[in-house]
Coordinates of C-alpha atoms in Angstrom, one line a residue:
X1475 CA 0.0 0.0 0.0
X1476 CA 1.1 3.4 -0.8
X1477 CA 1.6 6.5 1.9
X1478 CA -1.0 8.1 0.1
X1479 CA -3.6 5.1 0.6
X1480 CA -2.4 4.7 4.1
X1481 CA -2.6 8.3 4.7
X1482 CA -5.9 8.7 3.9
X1483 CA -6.9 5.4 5.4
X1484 CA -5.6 6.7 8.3
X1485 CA -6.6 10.2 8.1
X1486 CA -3.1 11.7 8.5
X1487 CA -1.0 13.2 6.4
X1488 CA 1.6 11.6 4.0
X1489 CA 4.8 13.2 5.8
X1490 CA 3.4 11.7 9.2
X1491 CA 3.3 8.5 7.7
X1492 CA 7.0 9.1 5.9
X1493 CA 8.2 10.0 9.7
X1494 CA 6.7 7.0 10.7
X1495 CA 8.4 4.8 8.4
X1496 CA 11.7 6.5 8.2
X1497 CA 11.4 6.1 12.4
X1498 CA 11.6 9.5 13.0
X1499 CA 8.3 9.8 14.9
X1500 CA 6.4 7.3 17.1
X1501 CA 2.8 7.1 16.7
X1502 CA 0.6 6.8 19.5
X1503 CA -0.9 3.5 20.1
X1504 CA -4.2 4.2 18.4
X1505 CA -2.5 5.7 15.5
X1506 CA -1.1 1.8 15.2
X1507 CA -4.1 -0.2 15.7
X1508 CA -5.6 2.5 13.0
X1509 CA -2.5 1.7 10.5
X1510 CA -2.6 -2.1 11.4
X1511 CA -6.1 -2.2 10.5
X1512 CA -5.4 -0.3 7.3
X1513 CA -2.7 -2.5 6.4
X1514 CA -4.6 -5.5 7.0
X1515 CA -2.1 -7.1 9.7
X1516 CA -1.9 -7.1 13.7
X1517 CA -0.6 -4.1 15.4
X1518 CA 2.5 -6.5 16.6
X1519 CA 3.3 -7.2 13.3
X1520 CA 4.5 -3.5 12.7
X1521 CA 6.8 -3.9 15.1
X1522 CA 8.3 -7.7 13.9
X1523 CA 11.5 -7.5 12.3
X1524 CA 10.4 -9.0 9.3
X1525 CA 7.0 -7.5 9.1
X1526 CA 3.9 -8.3 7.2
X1527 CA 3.6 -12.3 6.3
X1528 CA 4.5 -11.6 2.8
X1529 CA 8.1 -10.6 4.0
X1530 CA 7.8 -13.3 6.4
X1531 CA 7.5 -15.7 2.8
X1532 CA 9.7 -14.0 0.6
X1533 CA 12.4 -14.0 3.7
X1534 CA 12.1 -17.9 4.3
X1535 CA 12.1 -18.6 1.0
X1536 CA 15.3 -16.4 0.3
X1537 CA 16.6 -18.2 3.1
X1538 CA 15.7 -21.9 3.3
X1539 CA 14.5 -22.2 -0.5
X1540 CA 17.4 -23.1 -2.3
X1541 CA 18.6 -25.6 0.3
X1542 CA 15.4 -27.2 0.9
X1543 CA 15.1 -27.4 -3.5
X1544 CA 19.0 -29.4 -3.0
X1545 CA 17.4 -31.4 -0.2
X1546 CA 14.5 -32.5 -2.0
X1547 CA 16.6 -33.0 -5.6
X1548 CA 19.1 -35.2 -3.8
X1549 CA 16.3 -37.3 -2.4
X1550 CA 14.4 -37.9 -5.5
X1551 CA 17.9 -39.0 -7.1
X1552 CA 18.7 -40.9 -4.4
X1553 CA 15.7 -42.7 -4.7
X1554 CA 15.0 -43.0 -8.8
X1555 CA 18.7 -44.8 -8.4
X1556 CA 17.3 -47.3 -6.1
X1557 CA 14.5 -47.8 -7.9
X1558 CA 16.1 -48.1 -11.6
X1559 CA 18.1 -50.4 -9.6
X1560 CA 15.6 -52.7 -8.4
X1561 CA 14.6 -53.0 -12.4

């Protein structure tokens, strides 16, 4: 969502929501309920490192995704050996 949208979800202006963002204000707790609710997440996740569950996604697959992809292709070798060898 843009600051715009948010800003006018929330009723505040765009460079309150660019201080938010940039950390250089602190909303008030309503003020985060207010953005949570805009943004479609809980208030905690605001404050999560890795934020909204699409960045939760994209940041396990960025991090466990190519491993688990090696995993799994090893495996299905492993295992179309054994059974081509069974033949």
């Amino acid at each position: 969502m843009s600051q715009e949208k948010l800003s006018y979800a929330v009723e505040k202006s765009i460079a309150y929501i660019n201080q938010i963002e940039n950390k250089d204000s602190w909303p008030q707790p309503e003020m985060v309920d207010k953005i949570a609710l805009a943004l479609g997440i809980s208030s905690s996740a605001l404050f999560e490192e890795t934020g909204s569950p699409e960045n939760k996604k994209e940041l396990f697959k960025t991090s466990f995704g190519k491993s688990l992809e090696n995993e799994l292709l090893s495996r299905i070798e492993k295992d179309v050996k054994d059974v081509c060898s069974l033949l």
